[in-house]
Structures are given as structure tokens and as C-alpha cells.
Amino acid sequence: MTAMYIADCLDVNSQGHLTIGGRDTLELAETYGTPLYVMDEGEIRRACRSYRRSIEKYYDGKGMAAYASKAFCCKALYRILEEEGMGADVVSAGELYTAQAAGFPAEKLIFHGNNKTVEELSMALEYGVGRIVVDNLTELHTLDALACATGKHPGVLLRIKPGIDAHTHEFIRTGQIDSKFGFALETGEAMEAAKAAAASRSLRFLGLHCHIGSQIFDIHPFVLAAQVMIGFMAQIKAEAGVELRELNLGGGFGIKYIPENDPVEYDRYMQQVSAAVAESCAQTGLATPFIIIEPGRSVVGSAGITLYQVGEVKKIPGIRTYVSVDGGMCDNPRYALYKSDYCFVAAGKAGQPKTCTVTVAGKCCETGDLLGENVALQQVQPGDILAVLATGAYNYSMASNYNRNPKPPVVLIGEDGKDRLIVRRETMDDLVKNDLD
Ligand code: LLP
């Protein structure tokens, strides 16, 4: 299976080299060094457009696609999102600050988090963030008091656990009752919060939010979640006397990491969920709310790859072959955390068959620092460039300086085929800049 089956932006050129956005990955590695994240702007913009089009098509434009910044954020990305008419969800002062630094419109920001600090809430109020998704009663009271003291009237959604158990890795599943995120329906706390929000004179209680998990391949849990949420909106109308205008259904749409993955086409997801929304609203007598969706992974995941240089190739007879690269869990902790699948390609031999089965190891001082085990790869030797595909989401954003490895840079291949550095490589000075003598 060749690279292009994973993402539209990938291909193999006449020299048999892997390309992204039409650019030879060996040349990019030569120019910028390794490890290197490369992202394709066209792929990101196409994903944004498909979400925006679905909002037009299925909700008459009465909705918003808000990119989940946690998947990958930097100033250049916020500029692309703004040009594409996207909103964005932020989940920390740092993401908010980055959006602000890029001049991203405050009213299109949604502020999430299960334990927002007073400083973060104050920052959100000051910037005029369009929606704050309140996670718990402590936060509701804190925000109410802050809004009252500053004379602000923030738009508020309540994060609800719809009780849906989406089939995904247990660490990235969030919709069930045993989750640190949001208000449970079963215990009555969600209704208590709704009544408190409705009674507040400072908060504008706009609606509800749910997010059932990530990397989900099924439509059904999304449909169920929409039904549960609209049912609860109807209950709020009956018991608290407010008809909520907005429903944020979160993100979570799966992407293709390996050829065997079969993600739902966004359009089918949008079509079926919008049908469920319309039907539930008709049944409960509610007007169709303004719908928000929050895709993260599916906007940037397939648009990115990581390029490494192969160092040691260690053959342990009868056991396995370790191919070590010059990065690892410090730039991509997903295999160490979730045993995530990835597709590996020897960038200079992308046209050749994968005849070897190897374990790809990082350079961190940790046995579990692996990027994949028993993966198919072309024959490689020290000095070769190895590409890991579909690393655009939750790689750079989850990178660390473990072992004081500097974070790799991010290069964007524009729609015109030109490369542009959008995040520079960390330097040794960056690593010691906070150390005091
Ligand atoms: N909205 C909320 C409230 C979320 O918590 C998330 C993801 C999203 C939207 C975006 O979900 P997406 O469309 O990207 O699936 N680090 C994990 C993923 C954690 C996702 C956390 N929340 C990973 O690397 O797989």
C-alpha cells in the first residue's frame, strides 16, 4: 500500500521519493533538518471547507465549525482558520493567548476546560471570548461572580455528559458518567446547573455542549448523543423555563492512520446527525438550535507528517529489528500513551515494497519510547529519512522536552507549493532559558 492512500496530500514522485503537497520530503529534510514536522496547507483548508459546507448544507448555515486547537495550534494556523471562516475552541490560557496573538476574533472562540483557573476565566472575559463552556458548579459560581464584578455578560454553554460510551481508547473517551468532564444527567447535577445558569443575571445561558470522545469511526454514538442532548434541552425548557438556542456537539471524528482504517465521511456524519437533530426537535417541539461542531484531529491530522533520520538499525536475531530515529516520544508520545497505529515510509524508497517488519524506536532514555512495533517498512539503513504519516494532530501539541530534546520545527507547504517555516526549531538556548543560576 503506498503513502497516498493515507492522505490526499501525499504521493510518490518519479524518483520514488515521498512527497507532501507536491514537495520532495528528502529535500525538505535536507533544508530544515530532522526531526521535522511538515504540514500541507491545502489539506487543512479542504477539511475546513468541507465542515463549513456541511453546516451550510444541513443546518442552513445556522451553525459554526470550531476547530479544536488542542490538536495543533500556532499563530499561522489561527490565520488559516480565520480565513476559512472557522471558529476555534481553546482549552487553556496558552491556547487563548496564541489565538489572541494571531488576532483571531474573540467572538468565534469557545473556551473549554474542566478546571479553568480564575486567571483563565478573567482572561477569557477580558478578551470577550464568545462562549465559555462551563464544566462544573464551582466554575459556574466563580464565573458568575467574575462577570458580575466586571459588568460582563459572557455567553455560556454547560458541558453535559450524555452517557454515551463511544468505542475508542479509554483515555480519549469522555461522554460517559465516569469522566472528569462535565455535568452528569443521571445525578441531577446537570439540571441543577441549568437552573443556576438560567437564574444568573450576568451569564447569558446560550446552550449545551457535549463531546463523546475522539478517533471515533461510528456514526451511531454521535446520533445518540444529539438525541440525548435535545431531550435534555426540552427538559430544561419544561423545568427551568428557558429555551436554549445553541447545541455544541463536540468533535471526535476519526481519521485514517493506516490503510485499514475506515473513517466515516464527514458529510455522512453531518447528514445523519442533522437528521437526528431535526427529528428530535420536531418531537420535542423545540426550534432547531444553532449547531456547533469541534473537529480537531480531522482538520489537521492527515495534513501532517514527521520526518526523522534513521540512526542505528539493531537486529536482534530471532527477536526483532529496532530502527532508531532522531526523535521519538518527545515529539510523538501517542504510541507510548495509546499504542496508536501509524504508517511508516522510508521517504527515499516510497515507491518500493515494504519487505521488512521492524520496531521504530525513539532516542529517549526509556524502553517504552517507541513509535510503532511490528510495522511494515522498506529496507532502511543509517542515514535514511523515515516518514511517519498522519502526525498533524496531537503530535506537536503533545510534544515535550523530555531528555531536553528541543522541539522540532513545523514547515507548512502552501497551496502554491512553497514551503514556509511556521514554528522554528527550539534551540539549546530555549532549553535553558528558564533555568536560573
Ligand atoms: N472538543 C472537545 C471538548 C474535546 O475535548 C476535543 C478533544 C475535541 C473537541 C476534538 O476532538 P477531535 O476532533 O480531535 O477528536 N490526545 C488524544 C486526543 C485527545 C482529545 C481530547 N479532546 C490523541 O492523541 O488521540
CSV table of C-alpha atoms and ligand atoms in Angstrom, one decimal:
chain,number,residue,atom,x,y,z
A,1,MET,CA,0.0,0.0,0.0
A,2,THR,CA,1.6,3.3,-0.9
A,3,ALA,CA,1.6,6.5,1.0
A,4,MET,CA,-1.1,8.3,-1.0
A,5,TYR,CA,-3.8,6.1,0.3
A,6,ILE,CA,-3.5,7.7,3.7
A,7,ALA,CA,-3.9,11.3,2.7
A,8,ASP,CA,-4.6,13.3,-0.5
A,9,CYS,CA,-1.6,15.5,0.1
A,10,LEU,CA,0.9,12.5,-0.1
A,11,ASP,CA,2.3,11.0,-3.2
A,12,VAL,CA,5.4,9.4,-4.6
A,13,ASN,CA,7.4,11.2,-7.3
A,14,SER,CA,9.3,9.9,-10.3
A,15,GLN,CA,12.4,9.3,-8.2
A,16,GLY,CA,10.4,7.2,-5.8
A,17,HIS,CA,10.5,9.8,-3.1
A,18,LEU,CA,7.6,10.5,-0.8
A,19,THR,CA,6.1,14.0,-1.5
A,20,ILE,CA,3.8,16.1,0.6
A,21,GLY,CA,1.9,18.9,-1.2
A,22,GLY,CA,4.0,18.1,-4.2
A,23,ARG,CA,7.3,18.7,-2.4
A,24,ASP,CA,10.0,16.1,-2.1
A,25,THR,CA,10.4,15.1,1.5
A,26,LEU,CA,14.1,14.4,1.2
A,27,GLU,CA,14.7,17.9,0.0
A,28,LEU,CA,12.6,19.3,2.9
A,29,ALA,CA,14.6,17.2,5.4
A,30,GLU,CA,17.8,18.4,3.8
A,31,THR,CA,16.7,22.1,4.0
A,32,TYR,CA,15.3,22.1,7.5
A,33,GLY,CA,17.0,19.1,9.2
A,34,THR,CA,15.3,16.4,11.2
A,35,PRO,CA,13.1,15.7,13.2
A,36,LEU,CA,10.8,17.9,11.2
A,37,TYR,CA,7.0,18.2,11.1
A,38,VAL,CA,5.6,19.1,7.7
A,39,MET,CA,2.0,20.1,7.1
A,40,ASP,CA,0.1,20.6,3.9
A,41,GLU,CA,-2.0,23.8,3.9
A,42,GLY,CA,-4.3,22.6,1.1
A,43,GLU,CA,-5.3,19.5,3.1
A,44,ILE,CA,-6.1,21.7,6.2
A,45,ARG,CA,-8.1,24.2,4.1
A,46,ARG,CA,-10.0,21.4,2.4
A,47,ALA,CA,-11.1,19.9,5.7
A,48,CYS,CA,-12.2,23.4,7.0
A,49,ARG,CA,-14.2,23.9,3.8
A,50,SER,CA,-15.9,20.5,4.0
A,51,TYR,CA,-17.1,21.3,7.5
A,52,ARG,CA,-18.3,24.7,6.6
A,53,ARG,CA,-20.1,23.4,3.6
A,54,SER,CA,-21.9,20.8,5.7
A,55,ILE,CA,-23.1,23.5,8.1
A,56,GLU,CA,-24.5,25.3,5.1
A,57,LYS,CA,-26.0,22.2,3.6
A,58,TYR,CA,-27.5,20.6,6.7
A,59,TYR,CA,-28.2,23.5,9.0
A,60,ASP,CA,-28.9,26.3,6.5
A,61,GLY,CA,-25.7,28.0,7.7
A,62,LYS,CA,-27.1,28.3,11.2
A,63,GLY,CA,-24.1,26.8,12.9
A,64,MET,CA,-20.3,27.0,13.3
A,65,ALA,CA,-17.4,24.7,12.8
A,66,ALA,CA,-14.9,25.4,15.5
A,67,TYR,CA,-11.5,23.9,15.2
A,68,ALA,CA,-10.2,22.2,18.4
A,69,SER,CA,-6.9,24.0,19.0
A,70,LYS,CA,-5.5,21.2,21.2
A,71,ALA,CA,-4.9,19.1,18.1
A,72,PHE,CA,-2.3,21.6,16.8
A,73,CYS,CA,-2.1,25.3,17.3
A,74,CYS,CA,0.2,28.1,16.4
A,75,LYS,CA,-0.3,31.6,15.1
A,76,ALA,CA,-0.1,30.7,11.4
A,77,LEU,CA,-2.8,28.1,11.9
A,78,TYR,CA,-5.2,30.6,13.5
A,79,ARG,CA,-4.7,32.8,10.5
A,80,ILE,CA,-5.7,30.0,8.2
A,81,LEU,CA,-8.7,29.2,10.3
A,82,GLU,CA,-9.8,32.8,10.3
A,83,GLU,CA,-9.6,33.0,6.5
A,84,GLU,CA,-11.6,29.8,6.2
A,85,GLY,CA,-14.3,31.3,8.4
A,86,MET,CA,-13.8,28.7,11.2
A,87,GLY,CA,-14.3,29.3,14.9
A,88,ALA,CA,-11.9,27.7,17.4
A,89,ASP,CA,-12.0,26.0,20.7
A,90,VAL,CA,-9.3,26.8,23.2
A,91,VAL,CA,-8.7,25.0,26.5
A,92,SER,CA,-6.1,26.9,28.3
A,93,ALA,CA,-4.7,30.4,28.8
A,94,GLY,CA,-1.8,29.4,26.5
A,95,GLU,CA,-4.1,28.4,23.6
A,96,LEU,CA,-6.2,31.6,24.2
A,97,TYR,CA,-3.1,33.7,24.2
A,98,THR,CA,-1.9,32.2,20.9
A,99,ALA,CA,-5.3,32.8,19.3
A,100,GLN,CA,-5.2,36.4,20.7
A,101,ALA,CA,-1.6,36.9,19.5
A,102,ALA,CA,-2.7,35.8,16.0
A,103,GLY,CA,-5.6,38.3,16.1
A,104,PHE,CA,-8.2,35.6,16.0
A,105,PRO,CA,-11.7,37.0,16.6
A,106,ALA,CA,-12.7,36.6,20.2
A,107,GLU,CA,-16.4,36.1,19.5
A,108,LYS,CA,-15.5,33.0,17.5
A,109,LEU,CA,-13.6,31.4,20.4
A,110,ILE,CA,-15.1,28.7,22.7
A,111,PHE,CA,-13.3,28.3,26.0
A,112,HIS,CA,-13.2,24.8,27.4
A,113,GLY,CA,-11.6,23.0,30.4
A,114,ASN,CA,-12.6,21.0,33.4
A,115,ASN,CA,-10.6,23.1,35.8
A,116,LYS,CA,-10.2,26.6,34.5
A,117,THR,CA,-8.4,28.9,36.8
A,118,VAL,CA,-9.7,32.3,37.9
A,119,GLU,CA,-6.9,33.8,35.8
A,120,GLU,CA,-8.0,31.9,32.8
A,121,LEU,CA,-11.7,32.9,33.2
A,122,SER,CA,-10.7,36.5,33.7
A,123,MET,CA,-8.6,36.4,30.6
A,124,ALA,CA,-11.5,34.9,28.6
A,125,LEU,CA,-13.8,37.7,29.9
A,126,GLU,CA,-11.4,40.4,29.1
A,127,TYR,CA,-10.8,39.2,25.6
A,128,GLY,CA,-14.5,38.8,25.1
A,129,VAL,CA,-14.5,35.1,24.2
A,130,GLY,CA,-17.8,34.3,22.5
A,131,ARG,CA,-18.7,31.2,24.5
A,132,ILE,CA,-17.4,29.7,27.8
A,133,VAL,CA,-18.2,26.1,28.3
A,134,VAL,CA,-18.8,25.7,32.0
A,135,ASP,CA,-17.8,22.3,33.3
A,136,ASN,CA,-18.9,22.3,36.9
A,137,LEU,CA,-20.8,24.2,39.6
A,138,THR,CA,-17.6,25.7,41.2
A,139,GLU,CA,-16.8,27.2,37.8
A,140,LEU,CA,-20.3,28.4,37.3
A,141,HIS,CA,-20.3,30.3,40.6
A,142,THR,CA,-16.8,31.7,40.0
A,143,LEU,CA,-17.6,32.8,36.5
A,144,ASP,CA,-20.9,34.4,37.7
A,145,ALA,CA,-19.1,36.3,40.4
A,146,LEU,CA,-16.3,37.5,38.0
A,147,ALA,CA,-18.9,38.5,35.4
A,148,CYS,CA,-20.9,40.4,38.0
A,149,ALA,CA,-17.8,42.2,39.3
A,150,THR,CA,-16.6,43.2,35.8
A,151,GLY,CA,-20.0,44.0,34.4
A,152,LYS,CA,-19.5,41.5,31.6
A,153,HIS,CA,-22.2,39.1,30.2
A,154,PRO,CA,-20.4,36.1,28.8
A,155,GLY,CA,-22.2,33.6,26.6
A,156,VAL,CA,-22.3,30.3,28.5
A,157,LEU,CA,-22.8,26.6,27.5
A,158,LEU,CA,-22.9,23.8,30.0
A,159,ARG,CA,-20.8,20.7,29.4
A,160,ILE,CA,-23.0,17.7,29.7
A,161,LYS,CA,-22.1,14.0,29.9
A,162,PRO,CA,-24.7,12.4,27.6
A,163,GLY,CA,-23.9,9.0,29.0
A,164,ILE,CA,-22.7,7.7,25.6
A,165,ASP,CA,-19.9,5.2,25.6
A,166,ALA,CA,-18.1,5.7,22.3
A,167,HIS,CA,-15.9,2.8,21.2
A,168,THR,CA,-12.5,4.3,21.3
A,169,HIS,CA,-9.4,4.2,23.5
A,170,GLU,CA,-10.4,4.5,27.2
A,171,PHE,CA,-8.1,7.5,27.7
A,172,ILE,CA,-9.8,9.5,25.0
A,173,ARG,CA,-13.4,8.6,25.8
A,174,THR,CA,-15.3,11.4,27.5
A,175,GLY,CA,-19.0,11.1,27.2
A,176,GLN,CA,-19.7,8.5,29.9
A,177,ILE,CA,-20.7,9.2,33.6
A,178,ASP,CA,-17.3,8.2,35.0
A,179,SER,CA,-15.5,11.1,33.4
A,180,LYS,CA,-13.8,14.2,34.9
A,181,PHE,CA,-15.5,16.4,32.2
A,182,GLY,CA,-18.9,18.0,32.7
A,183,PHE,CA,-22.2,17.5,34.4
A,184,ALA,CA,-23.9,14.2,34.7
A,185,LEU,CA,-27.6,13.9,33.7
A,186,GLU,CA,-28.3,10.9,35.9
A,187,THR,CA,-27.4,12.5,39.2
A,188,GLY,CA,-29.5,15.7,38.7
A,189,GLU,CA,-26.4,17.9,38.7
A,190,ALA,CA,-26.9,18.9,35.1
A,191,MET,CA,-30.4,20.2,35.8
A,192,GLU,CA,-29.2,22.0,39.0
A,193,ALA,CA,-26.5,23.7,36.9
A,194,ALA,CA,-29.1,24.6,34.2
A,195,LYS,CA,-31.3,26.2,36.8
A,196,ALA,CA,-28.4,28.1,38.3
A,197,ALA,CA,-27.3,29.3,34.9
A,198,ALA,CA,-30.8,30.4,33.9
A,199,ALA,CA,-31.1,32.3,37.2
A,200,SER,CA,-27.9,34.2,36.7
A,201,ARG,CA,-28.2,37.9,35.8
A,202,SER,CA,-24.7,38.1,34.5
A,203,LEU,CA,-24.4,35.0,32.4
A,204,ARG,CA,-26.1,34.6,29.1
A,205,PHE,CA,-27.1,30.9,29.1
A,206,LEU,CA,-26.9,30.0,25.5
A,207,GLY,CA,-26.9,26.3,25.4
A,208,LEU,CA,-25.3,22.9,26.0
A,209,HIS,CA,-22.2,21.1,24.9
A,210,CYS,CA,-21.1,17.5,24.8
A,211,HIS,CA,-18.0,15.7,23.4
A,212,ILE,CA,-18.2,11.9,23.5
A,213,GLY,CA,-14.6,11.0,22.6
A,214,SER,CA,-12.0,11.1,19.9
A,215,GLN,CA,-11.0,9.0,16.9
A,216,ILE,CA,-14.5,7.6,16.6
A,217,PHE,CA,-15.4,5.6,13.5
A,218,ASP,CA,-19.1,5.1,14.2
A,219,ILE,CA,-21.9,7.5,13.4
A,220,HIS,CA,-24.3,5.9,15.9
A,221,PRO,CA,-22.9,7.3,19.2
A,222,PHE,CA,-23.0,10.8,17.7
A,223,VAL,CA,-26.6,10.4,16.7
A,224,LEU,CA,-27.4,9.1,20.2
A,225,ALA,CA,-25.6,12.0,21.8
A,226,ALA,CA,-27.6,14.5,19.7
A,227,GLN,CA,-30.8,12.9,20.7
A,228,VAL,CA,-30.0,12.8,24.4
A,229,MET,CA,-28.9,16.5,24.3
A,230,ILE,CA,-32.0,17.7,22.6
A,231,GLY,CA,-34.1,15.7,25.0
A,232,PHE,CA,-32.3,17.5,27.9
A,233,MET,CA,-32.9,20.9,26.2
A,234,ALA,CA,-36.6,20.1,26.2
A,235,GLN,CA,-36.4,19.1,29.9
A,236,ILE,CA,-34.7,22.4,30.7
A,237,LYS,CA,-37.4,24.3,28.8
A,238,ALA,CA,-40.0,22.5,30.9
A,239,GLU,CA,-38.3,22.7,34.3
A,240,ALA,CA,-36.2,25.9,34.1
A,241,GLY,CA,-38.4,27.8,31.6
A,242,VAL,CA,-35.6,28.6,29.2
A,243,GLU,CA,-35.4,27.6,25.5
A,244,LEU,CA,-31.7,27.2,24.8
A,245,ARG,CA,-30.5,28.4,21.4
A,246,GLU,CA,-27.3,26.5,20.9
A,247,LEU,CA,-26.1,23.0,20.9
A,248,ASN,CA,-22.4,22.2,20.6
A,249,LEU,CA,-21.9,18.5,19.7
A,250,GLY,CA,-18.1,18.5,20.1
A,251,GLY,CA,-15.5,16.8,17.8
A,252,GLY,CA,-14.2,13.2,17.7
A,253,PHE,CA,-14.3,12.2,14.0
A,254,GLY,CA,-11.8,9.5,13.3
A,255,ILE,CA,-9.1,9.7,10.6
A,256,LYS,CA,-7.1,7.2,8.6
A,257,TYR,CA,-3.8,6.5,10.3
A,258,ILE,CA,-3.3,3.2,8.5
A,259,PRO,CA,-4.8,1.9,5.3
A,260,GLU,CA,-7.1,-0.4,7.2
A,261,ASN,CA,-8.8,2.5,9.0
A,262,ASP,CA,-12.2,3.4,7.5
A,263,PRO,CA,-13.3,6.7,8.8
A,264,VAL,CA,-16.9,8.0,8.3
A,265,GLU,CA,-17.1,10.6,5.6
A,266,TYR,CA,-17.8,13.9,7.3
A,267,ASP,CA,-20.7,14.5,5.0
A,268,ARG,CA,-22.4,11.3,6.0
A,269,TYR,CA,-21.9,12.1,9.7
A,270,MET,CA,-23.3,15.6,9.3
A,271,GLN,CA,-26.2,14.3,7.3
A,272,GLN,CA,-27.3,11.7,9.8
A,273,VAL,CA,-26.7,13.8,12.9
A,274,SER,CA,-28.6,16.7,11.4
A,275,ALA,CA,-31.5,14.4,10.6
A,276,ALA,CA,-31.5,13.2,14.2
A,277,VAL,CA,-31.4,16.8,15.4
A,278,ALA,CA,-34.3,17.8,13.2
A,279,GLU,CA,-36.3,14.8,14.3
A,280,SER,CA,-35.7,15.2,18.0
A,281,CYS,CA,-36.5,18.9,17.7
A,282,ALA,CA,-39.8,18.1,15.9
A,283,GLN,CA,-40.7,15.5,18.6
A,284,THR,CA,-39.9,17.8,21.5
A,285,GLY,CA,-41.4,21.0,19.9
A,286,LEU,CA,-38.0,22.9,20.1
A,287,ALA,CA,-36.7,25.2,17.3
A,288,THR,CA,-33.6,23.8,15.7
A,289,PRO,CA,-30.7,25.2,17.8
A,290,PHE,CA,-27.5,26.8,16.3
A,291,ILE,CA,-25.2,23.8,15.9
A,292,ILE,CA,-21.5,23.9,16.7
A,293,ILE,CA,-19.1,21.1,15.9
A,294,GLU,CA,-15.5,21.0,17.1
A,295,PRO,CA,-13.3,18.9,14.9
A,296,GLY,CA,-9.6,18.8,15.8
A,297,ARG,CA,-7.9,15.7,14.6
A,298,SER,CA,-9.8,15.5,11.3
A,299,VAL,CA,-8.8,19.0,10.3
A,300,VAL,CA,-5.0,18.7,10.7
A,301,GLY,CA,-4.2,15.0,11.3
A,302,SER,CA,-3.9,13.8,7.8
A,303,ALA,CA,-2.2,17.1,6.7
A,304,GLY,CA,0.9,16.4,8.7
A,305,ILE,CA,3.9,14.0,8.6
A,306,THR,CA,7.0,13.8,10.6
A,307,LEU,CA,10.4,13.2,9.1
A,308,TYR,CA,13.2,11.6,11.0
A,309,GLN,CA,16.7,10.4,10.2
A,310,VAL,CA,17.4,6.8,10.8
A,311,GLY,CA,20.4,6.1,13.1
A,312,GLU,CA,21.1,2.7,14.3
A,313,VAL,CA,19.4,-0.4,12.8
A,314,LYS,CA,19.8,-3.0,15.5
A,315,LYS,CA,18.9,-6.6,14.5
A,316,ILE,CA,18.3,-8.9,17.4
A,317,PRO,CA,18.3,-12.3,15.8
A,318,GLY,CA,15.1,-14.2,16.4
A,319,ILE,CA,13.6,-11.3,18.4
A,320,ARG,CA,13.2,-8.1,16.3
A,321,THR,CA,14.9,-5.3,14.5
A,322,TYR,CA,15.0,-1.8,16.1
A,323,VAL,CA,15.1,1.1,13.7
A,324,SER,CA,16.1,4.1,15.8
A,325,VAL,CA,15.3,7.6,14.8
A,326,ASP,CA,16.4,11.0,15.9
A,327,GLY,CA,13.1,11.9,17.7
A,328,GLY,CA,10.6,9.7,19.5
A,329,MET,CA,8.1,10.1,22.3
A,330,CYS,CA,9.3,13.6,22.9
A,331,ASP,CA,7.8,14.7,19.5
A,332,ASN,CA,5.1,12.0,19.3
A,333,PRO,CA,4.0,10.4,22.6
A,334,ARG,CA,0.9,8.7,21.1
A,335,TYR,CA,2.3,5.2,20.7
A,336,ALA,CA,3.7,5.3,24.2
A,337,LEU,CA,0.4,6.6,25.5
A,338,TYR,CA,-2.2,4.8,23.4
A,339,LYS,CA,-0.3,2.2,21.3
A,340,SER,CA,-1.6,4.3,18.3
A,341,ASP,CA,-1.2,2.9,14.8
A,342,TYR,CA,0.9,4.7,12.3
A,343,CYS,CA,2.0,4.2,8.7
A,344,PHE,CA,5.8,4.3,8.2
A,345,VAL,CA,7.6,5.0,4.9
A,346,ALA,CA,11.2,5.2,4.0
A,347,ALA,CA,10.9,8.6,2.3
A,348,GLY,CA,13.6,7.9,-0.3
A,349,LYS,CA,12.2,4.5,-1.2
A,350,ALA,CA,8.5,5.2,-1.0
A,351,GLY,CA,7.9,3.5,-4.4
A,352,GLN,CA,9.4,0.3,-3.2
A,353,PRO,CA,7.6,-2.5,-1.4
A,354,LYS,CA,7.8,-2.8,2.3
A,355,THR,CA,9.7,-6.0,2.8
A,356,CYS,CA,10.7,-5.7,6.5
A,357,THR,CA,8.9,-5.8,9.8
A,358,VAL,CA,10.5,-3.5,12.3
A,359,THR,CA,10.1,-1.7,15.6
A,360,VAL,CA,10.7,2.0,15.3
A,361,ALA,CA,12.3,3.4,18.4
A,362,GLY,CA,13.0,6.9,19.5
A,363,LYS,CA,16.1,8.3,21.1
A,364,CYS,CA,14.8,8.9,24.6
A,365,CYS,CA,16.2,7.1,27.5
A,366,GLU,CA,13.2,4.9,28.0
A,367,THR,CA,12.3,1.4,26.9
A,368,GLY,CA,8.8,2.4,26.0
A,369,ASP,CA,10.0,5.2,23.7
A,370,LEU,CA,8.7,3.5,20.5
A,371,LEU,CA,6.7,4.9,17.6
A,372,GLY,CA,5.5,1.5,16.4
A,373,GLU,CA,6.1,-2.2,16.8
A,374,ASN,CA,5.9,-4.9,14.1
A,375,VAL,CA,5.4,-2.3,11.4
A,376,ALA,CA,6.0,-2.8,7.7
A,377,LEU,CA,8.8,-0.8,6.2
A,378,GLN,CA,11.1,-0.7,3.3
A,379,GLN,CA,14.7,-1.9,3.9
A,380,VAL,CA,16.4,1.0,5.7
A,381,GLN,CA,19.9,1.9,6.7
A,382,PRO,CA,21.6,4.6,8.9
A,383,GLY,CA,21.1,8.0,7.3
A,384,ASP,CA,17.8,7.2,5.6
A,385,ILE,CA,14.9,9.5,6.1
A,386,LEU,CA,11.9,7.9,7.7
A,387,ALA,CA,8.4,9.5,7.4
A,388,VAL,CA,5.6,8.8,9.9
A,389,LEU,CA,2.3,9.7,8.3
A,390,ALA,CA,-0.8,11.4,9.7
A,391,THR,CA,1.0,13.1,12.5
A,392,GLY,CA,-0.6,16.5,12.1
A,393,ALA,CA,-2.8,16.2,15.2
A,394,TYR,CA,-1.7,15.7,18.8
A,395,ASN,CA,2.0,15.4,18.0
A,396,TYR,CA,3.5,18.9,18.0
A,397,SER,CA,0.8,19.8,20.5
A,398,MET,CA,1.7,17.0,22.9
A,399,ALA,CA,5.5,17.2,22.4
A,400,SER,CA,7.7,17.6,25.4
A,401,ASN,CA,11.3,18.4,26.1
A,402,TYR,CA,12.0,15.0,27.7
A,403,ASN,CA,15.7,14.4,27.9
A,404,ARG,CA,16.0,18.0,27.0
A,405,ASN,CA,15.3,17.3,23.4
A,406,PRO,CA,14.4,20.5,21.6
A,407,LYS,CA,11.0,20.5,19.8
A,408,PRO,CA,11.2,20.2,16.1
A,409,PRO,CA,10.1,23.0,13.8
A,410,VAL,CA,6.9,23.0,11.7
A,411,VAL,CA,7.0,23.7,8.0
A,412,LEU,CA,3.9,24.4,6.0
A,413,ILE,CA,3.6,23.6,2.3
A,414,GLY,CA,1.4,26.3,0.9
A,415,GLU,CA,-1.2,25.8,-1.8
A,416,ASP,CA,1.3,27.3,-4.2
A,417,GLY,CA,3.7,24.5,-3.3
A,418,LYS,CA,6.1,26.9,-1.4
A,419,ASP,CA,7.5,25.9,2.0
A,420,ARG,CA,7.2,28.2,4.9
A,421,LEU,CA,8.6,27.8,8.4
A,422,ILE,CA,5.7,28.4,10.8
A,423,VAL,CA,7.2,27.2,14.0
A,424,ARG,CA,11.0,27.4,14.4
A,425,ARG,CA,13.2,24.7,15.8
A,426,GLU,CA,13.9,25.1,19.5
A,427,THR,CA,17.5,25.9,20.3
A,428,MET,CA,19.7,24.8,23.1
A,429,ASP,CA,19.3,28.3,24.5
A,430,ASP,CA,15.5,27.8,24.5
A,431,LEU,CA,16.1,24.7,26.7
A,432,VAL,CA,18.0,26.6,29.4
A,433,LYS,CA,16.2,30.0,29.1
A,434,ASN,CA,14.1,29.4,32.3
A,435,ASP,CA,17.0,28.0,34.3
A,436,LEU,CA,18.3,30.3,37.0
A,437,ASP,CA,22.0,30.3,38.1
B,1,LLP,N1,-13.9,19.3,21.7
B,1,LLP,C1,-13.6,18.9,22.9
B,1,LLP,C2,-14.3,19.4,24.1
B,1,LLP,C3,-12.5,18.0,23.1
B,1,LLP,O1,-12.2,17.6,24.3
B,1,LLP,C4,-11.8,17.5,22.0
B,1,LLP,C5,-10.7,16.6,22.1
B,1,LLP,C6,-12.2,17.9,20.7
B,1,LLP,C7,-13.3,18.8,20.6
B,1,LLP,C8,-11.6,17.5,19.4
B,1,LLP,O2,-11.6,16.1,19.2
B,1,LLP,P1,-11.1,15.5,17.9
B,1,LLP,O3,-11.9,16.0,16.8
B,1,LLP,O4,-9.7,16.0,17.7
B,1,LLP,O5,-11.2,14.1,18.1
B,1,LLP,N2,-4.6,13.3,22.7
B,1,LLP,C9,-5.5,12.4,22.2
B,1,LLP,C10,-6.8,13.0,21.8
B,1,LLP,C11,-7.5,13.8,22.9
B,1,LLP,C12,-8.7,14.5,22.5
B,1,LLP,C13,-9.2,15.4,23.6
B,1,LLP,N3,-10.3,16.2,23.3
B,1,LLP,C14,-4.9,11.7,21.0
B,1,LLP,O6,-3.7,11.9,20.7
B,1,LLP,O7,-5.5,10.8,20.4
